[in-house]
């Protein structure tokens, strides 16, 4: 009975006062980029209004140059109104620009923090991958591989030396070869010394003239020519 009574009482109260309304859905806050964009658009509108006021003031100024009396005072009042309106727009523009600057600073800081987080995460992941890769490497195996390569290169060098060996020279006395080489050098020197007094083959030889007692001067010329040839032969040794 009590349950039925409470149910009827609840229905009557619901009809009398109404049911409890559900809370309105939460409004999503705009992002920093959206806020900065909105402020940028507002700054453009305010700048256009400031420029429009400046244009109106220039027109009024041109009119006032040719006005007097009441017309001049009316133009002054109109100019004062435009000045007040431009000043108001300038204040709003300055405020909007400061707000946009602050929002941009916050956005830059947030992006820097996110960039740092991403960098640290990437480095952490890279270090984990490198640890796994380093565990696959065995330093002992690498050292053994290096030693094997060195031995292989040494064996290859020895094989090349064996293949290039001249068997015809085996058993020869090195001292005997050196002595023969010295004798060859001495022979060359002696041949050069013997050729000092002879006329080189590249010098054309004149036919021999039988000396006559009546021509002592010609004999002297031939002696001079022989001396010149000896000097040339010494130069080419």
Coordinates of C-alpha atoms in Angstrom, one line a residue:
X1 CA 0.0 0.0 0.0
X2 CA 2.8 2.4 0.9
X3 CA 4.5 1.8 -2.6
X4 CA 1.2 2.5 -4.4
X5 CA 0.6 5.6 -2.4
X6 CA 4.1 6.9 -3.1
X7 CA 3.7 6.2 -6.8
X8 CA 0.5 8.2 -6.9
X9 CA 2.0 11.0 -4.9
X10 CA 5.0 11.2 -7.3
X11 CA 2.8 11.4 -10.3
X12 CA 0.7 14.2 -8.8
X13 CA 3.8 16.1 -7.9
X14 CA 5.3 15.6 -11.3
X15 CA 2.1 16.9 -12.9
X16 CA 2.1 19.8 -10.5
X17 CA 5.7 20.9 -10.5
X18 CA 7.0 19.2 -13.7
X19 CA 9.9 16.8 -14.2
X20 CA 13.5 17.8 -13.6
X21 CA 15.0 19.2 -16.7
X22 CA 18.2 17.6 -18.1
X23 CA 21.3 19.8 -17.9
X24 CA 22.1 21.5 -21.2
X25 CA 25.0 20.0 -23.2
X26 CA 28.4 21.4 -22.5
X27 CA 29.5 23.9 -25.1
X28 CA 32.9 23.0 -26.6
X29 CA 35.4 25.8 -26.0
X30 CA 37.0 27.2 -29.2
X31 CA 40.6 26.3 -29.9
X32 CA 43.4 28.8 -29.6
X33 CA 43.7 28.9 -33.4
X34 CA 40.0 29.6 -33.8
X35 CA 40.1 32.3 -31.2
X36 CA 43.1 34.0 -32.9
X37 CA 41.4 33.8 -36.2
X38 CA 38.3 35.4 -34.9
X39 CA 40.3 38.2 -33.3
X40 CA 42.2 38.7 -36.5
X41 CA 38.9 39.1 -38.4
X42 CA 37.6 41.6 -35.8
X43 CA 40.9 43.6 -36.2
X44 CA 40.4 43.8 -39.9
X45 CA 36.8 45.1 -39.4
X46 CA 38.0 47.7 -36.9
X47 CA 40.8 48.8 -39.1
X48 CA 38.4 49.3 -42.0
X49 CA 36.1 51.5 -39.7
X50 CA 39.1 53.6 -38.6
X51 CA 40.1 54.2 -42.2
X52 CA 36.5 55.1 -43.1
X53 CA 36.5 57.6 -40.2
X54 CA 39.7 59.1 -41.4
X55 CA 38.3 59.4 -44.9
X56 CA 35.2 61.2 -43.6
X57 CA 37.4 63.6 -41.6
X58 CA 39.4 64.5 -44.7
X59 CA 36.2 65.2 -46.6
X60 CA 34.9 67.4 -43.8
X61 CA 38.2 69.2 -43.7
X62 CA 38.0 70.1 -47.3
X63 CA 34.5 71.3 -46.9
X64 CA 35.4 73.5 -43.9
X65 CA 38.0 75.4 -46.0
X66 CA 35.2 77.0 -48.0
X67 CA 32.6 77.4 -45.2
X68 CA 31.8 80.2 -42.8
X69 CA 29.4 80.9 -40.0
X70 CA 26.7 78.2 -39.2
X71 CA 27.9 75.8 -41.9
X72 CA 31.4 75.9 -40.5
X73 CA 30.1 75.2 -37.0
X74 CA 27.9 72.3 -38.3
X75 CA 31.0 70.8 -40.0
X76 CA 32.9 71.2 -36.8
X77 CA 30.2 69.3 -34.9
X78 CA 30.2 66.6 -37.5
X79 CA 34.0 66.3 -37.4
X80 CA 33.9 66.0 -33.6
X81 CA 31.5 63.1 -33.8
X82 CA 33.6 61.4 -36.4
X83 CA 36.7 61.9 -34.2
X84 CA 35.0 60.4 -31.2
X85 CA 33.8 57.4 -33.3
X86 CA 37.4 56.9 -34.7
X87 CA 38.9 57.1 -31.2
X88 CA 36.5 54.5 -30.0
X89 CA 37.4 52.2 -32.9
X90 CA 41.1 52.8 -32.3
X91 CA 40.7 51.7 -28.6
X92 CA 38.8 48.6 -29.6
X93 CA 41.4 47.8 -32.3
X94 CA 44.2 48.2 -29.8
X95 CA 42.5 45.9 -27.4
X96 CA 41.7 43.3 -30.0
X97 CA 45.3 43.3 -31.2
X98 CA 46.6 42.8 -27.7
X99 CA 44.2 39.9 -27.1
X100 CA 45.3 38.3 -30.4
X101 CA 49.0 38.7 -29.4
X102 CA 48.4 37.0 -26.1
X103 CA 46.4 34.2 -27.7
X104 CA 49.2 33.7 -30.2
X105 CA 51.8 33.6 -27.4
X106 CA 49.8 30.9 -25.6
X107 CA 49.4 28.9 -28.8
X108 CA 53.1 29.2 -29.5
X109 CA 53.9 27.9 -26.0
X110 CA 51.4 25.1 -26.3
X111 CA 52.9 24.1 -29.7
X112 CA 56.4 24.2 -28.2
X113 CA 55.4 22.0 -25.3
X114 CA 53.7 19.5 -27.7
X115 CA 56.8 19.5 -29.9
X116 CA 59.0 18.8 -26.9
X117 CA 56.7 15.9 -25.9
X118 CA 56.7 14.5 -29.4
X119 CA 60.5 14.8 -29.6
X120 CA 61.0 13.0 -26.2
X121 CA 58.5 10.3 -27.2
X122 CA 60.3 9.8 -30.5
X123 CA 63.7 9.6 -28.8
X124 CA 62.4 7.2 -26.2
X125 CA 61.1 4.9 -28.9
X126 CA 64.3 5.2 -30.9
X127 CA 66.4 4.3 -27.8
X128 CA 64.2 1.2 -27.2
X129 CA 64.7 0.1 -30.8
X130 CA 68.4 0.6 -30.6
X131 CA 68.6 -1.4 -27.4
X132 CA 66.9 -4.3 -29.2
X133 CA 69.2 -4.0 -32.1
X134 CA 72.3 -3.8 -29.9
X135 CA 71.2 -7.0 -28.1
X136 CA 71.4 -8.7 -31.5
X137 CA 75.1 -7.8 -31.8
X138 CA 77.8 -10.0 -30.2
X139 CA 81.1 -8.1 -29.7
X140 CA 83.0 -11.4 -29.4
X141 CA 81.7 -12.5 -32.7
X142 CA 82.6 -9.1 -34.3
X143 CA 86.1 -9.4 -32.9
X144 CA 86.4 -13.0 -34.2
X145 CA 85.2 -11.8 -37.6
X146 CA 87.8 -9.0 -37.7
X147 CA 90.5 -11.5 -36.8
X148 CA 89.4 -13.9 -39.5
X149 CA 89.4 -11.1 -42.1
X150 CA 92.9 -10.1 -41.0
X151 CA 94.1 -13.7 -41.3
X152 CA 92.4 -14.1 -44.7
X153 CA 94.1 -10.9 -46.0
X154 CA 97.5 -12.1 -44.8
X155 CA 97.0 -15.5 -46.4
X156 CA 96.0 -13.8 -49.6
X157 CA 99.1 -11.7 -49.6
X158 CA 101.3 -14.7 -49.0
X159 CA 99.5 -16.5 -51.9
X160 CA 100.2 -13.5 -54.2
X161 CA 103.9 -13.5 -53.2
X162 CA 104.2 -17.3 -53.9
X163 CA 102.4 -16.9 -57.3
X164 CA 104.7 -14.0 -58.3
X165 CA 107.9 -15.7 -57.2
X166 CA 110.7 -16.1 -59.9
X167 CA 112.0 -19.6 -59.6
X168 CA 114.8 -18.9 -62.1
X169 CA 116.6 -16.6 -59.6
X170 CA 116.5 -19.2 -56.7
X171 CA 119.9 -20.3 -55.6
X172 CA 121.8 -17.3 -57.0
X173 CA 124.3 -15.4 -54.8
X174 CA 123.1 -11.8 -54.1
X175 CA 126.7 -10.7 -53.4
X176 CA 127.9 -12.1 -56.7
X177 CA 125.1 -10.2 -58.5
X178 CA 126.1 -7.0 -56.7
X179 CA 129.7 -7.5 -57.7
X180 CA 128.8 -7.9 -61.4
X181 CA 126.7 -4.8 -61.2
X182 CA 129.6 -2.8 -59.9
X183 CA 131.8 -4.1 -62.6
X184 CA 129.2 -3.1 -65.2
X185 CA 129.3 0.5 -63.7
X186 CA 133.1 0.6 -64.0
X187 CA 133.0 -0.5 -67.6
X188 CA 130.6 2.3 -68.4
X189 CA 132.8 4.9 -66.7
X190 CA 135.9 3.6 -68.6
X191 CA 134.2 3.7 -71.9
X192 CA 133.2 7.3 -71.3
X193 CA 136.8 8.2 -70.4
X194 CA 138.1 6.5 -73.5
X195 CA 135.7 8.5 -75.7
X196 CA 136.9 11.8 -74.4
X197 CA 139.7 12.1 -77.0
X198 CA 137.7 10.8 -79.9
X199 CA 135.4 12.8 -82.2
X200 CA 131.7 12.1 -81.6
X201 CA 129.8 10.4 -84.4
X202 CA 127.4 13.3 -84.8
X203 CA 130.3 15.7 -85.8
X204 CA 131.0 15.6 -89.5
X205 CA 134.6 14.8 -90.2
X206 CA 136.6 16.6 -92.8
X207 CA 138.9 14.8 -95.2
X208 CA 142.4 14.6 -94.1
X209 CA 144.7 17.1 -95.6
X210 CA 148.3 16.1 -96.1
X211 CA 150.4 18.6 -94.1
X212 CA 152.7 20.7 -96.1
X213 CA 155.6 22.5 -94.8
X214 CA 154.5 25.7 -96.5
X215 CA 151.2 25.8 -94.6
X216 CA 151.9 26.0 -90.8
X217 CA 148.8 28.1 -90.2
X218 CA 146.4 25.3 -91.4
X219 CA 148.0 22.8 -89.0
X220 CA 147.3 25.2 -86.1
X221 CA 143.6 25.4 -87.2
X222 CA 143.2 21.7 -87.2
X223 CA 144.7 21.5 -83.7
X224 CA 142.2 24.1 -82.5
X225 CA 139.3 22.1 -84.0
X226 CA 140.4 19.0 -82.3
X227 CA 140.5 20.7 -78.9
X228 CA 137.0 22.1 -79.5
X229 CA 135.7 18.5 -80.3
X230 CA 137.3 17.2 -77.1
X231 CA 135.5 19.8 -75.0
X232 CA 132.2 19.0 -76.6
X233 CA 132.8 15.3 -76.0
X234 CA 133.4 16.0 -72.3
X235 CA 130.1 17.9 -72.0
X236 CA 128.1 14.9 -73.2
X237 CA 129.7 12.4 -70.8

